[in-house]
Amino acid sequence: MTIYFEVYNLSTDPGSGLNRMTAELSIVQDGRTVVRIPPPPAEPSARKDSRVQMSVKLKNFQPGPYVLKINVTDANAAKSAGGEIGFNIAE
């Protein structure tokens, strides 16, 4: 499964001029976290927007409904935002 998301309006550090973003990703089934996905490293940059794309192998997952949860933290602004989307693995 390919995961892609965009982050907008990151704040930059006044001293360095760089953003500092972290992301937490997990797959949940029936309210239980099945796996935490290590995100790719987010290199600080002067950009206020960031794109993240990664792949996750699902071959060991049982068929059924799941939820992908993503939480992004802007460390410079000390703010977080998140989202989730459901998906199904067919037999």
Coordinates of C-alpha atoms in Angstrom, one line a residue:
M1 CA 0.0 0.0 0.0
T2 CA 1.3 3.4 -0.9
I3 CA 0.8 6.2 1.7
Y4 CA 0.9 9.8 0.5
F5 CA 0.1 12.9 2.4
E6 CA 0.9 16.6 2.3
V7 CA 1.5 19.0 5.2
Y8 CA 0.9 22.8 4.7
N9 CA 1.9 26.0 6.6
L10 CA 4.7 24.6 8.6
S11 CA 6.4 27.2 10.7
T12 CA 10.1 27.9 10.4
D13 CA 12.5 28.5 13.2
P14 CA 13.4 32.2 13.4
G15 CA 17.1 31.4 14.0
S16 CA 17.7 28.7 11.4
G17 CA 14.9 29.4 9.0
L18 CA 14.1 25.7 8.9
N19 CA 10.9 23.7 9.6
R20 CA 10.8 20.8 12.1
M21 CA 8.1 18.2 11.4
T22 CA 7.5 14.8 12.8
A23 CA 4.8 12.3 11.8
E24 CA 3.3 9.3 13.6
L25 CA 1.5 6.6 11.5
S26 CA -0.4 3.6 12.7
I27 CA -2.8 1.0 11.4
V28 CA -5.7 0.2 13.7
Q29 CA -8.3 -2.6 13.6
D30 CA -11.3 -2.8 16.0
G31 CA -9.8 0.1 18.1
R32 CA -6.5 -1.8 18.6
T33 CA -3.2 -0.6 17.1
V34 CA -2.0 -3.4 14.8
V35 CA 1.2 -1.7 13.7
R36 CA 3.1 1.6 14.2
I37 CA 4.7 2.6 10.9
P38 CA 8.1 4.3 11.1
P39 CA 7.8 7.3 8.9
P40 CA 10.6 8.3 6.5
P41 CA 13.0 10.9 8.0
A42 CA 11.7 14.4 7.6
E43 CA 14.7 16.6 6.8
P44 CA 14.3 20.2 8.0
S45 CA 14.0 22.6 5.2
A46 CA 13.1 26.2 4.6
R47 CA 9.8 25.1 2.8
K48 CA 6.5 25.7 4.5
D49 CA 4.9 22.7 2.8
S50 CA 6.0 19.1 2.8
R51 CA 5.1 15.9 1.0
V52 CA 5.5 12.4 2.4
Q53 CA 5.2 9.2 0.3
M54 CA 6.0 5.7 1.5
S55 CA 5.1 2.1 1.0
V56 CA 3.8 -0.4 3.6
K57 CA 3.6 -4.2 3.0
L58 CA 0.3 -5.7 4.0
K59 CA 0.9 -9.3 3.1
N60 CA 0.7 -10.5 6.8
F61 CA -2.5 -8.7 7.5
Q62 CA -5.8 -10.6 7.8
P63 CA -8.7 -9.7 5.6
G64 CA -11.0 -7.1 7.0
P65 CA -11.5 -3.4 7.7
Y66 CA -8.6 -1.2 9.0
V67 CA -8.0 2.5 9.7
L68 CA -4.8 4.3 8.8
K69 CA -4.1 7.1 11.3
I70 CA -1.6 9.9 10.7
N71 CA -0.6 12.6 13.2
V72 CA 1.8 15.3 12.2
T73 CA 3.6 17.7 14.7
D74 CA 5.1 21.0 13.8
A75 CA 7.8 21.2 16.4
N76 CA 8.5 24.9 15.8
A77 CA 4.8 25.9 16.5
A78 CA 4.2 23.1 19.0
K79 CA 1.0 22.2 17.1
S80 CA -0.3 18.9 15.8
A81 CA -2.9 17.8 13.3
G82 CA -4.1 14.4 12.3
G83 CA -6.4 12.5 10.1
E84 CA -7.5 9.0 9.4
I85 CA -8.9 7.0 6.6
G86 CA -10.5 3.5 6.5
F87 CA -9.5 0.8 4.0
N88 CA -10.3 -2.9 3.6
I89 CA -8.1 -5.9 2.8
A90 CA -10.0 -8.4 0.7
E91 CA -9.5 -12.2 0.9

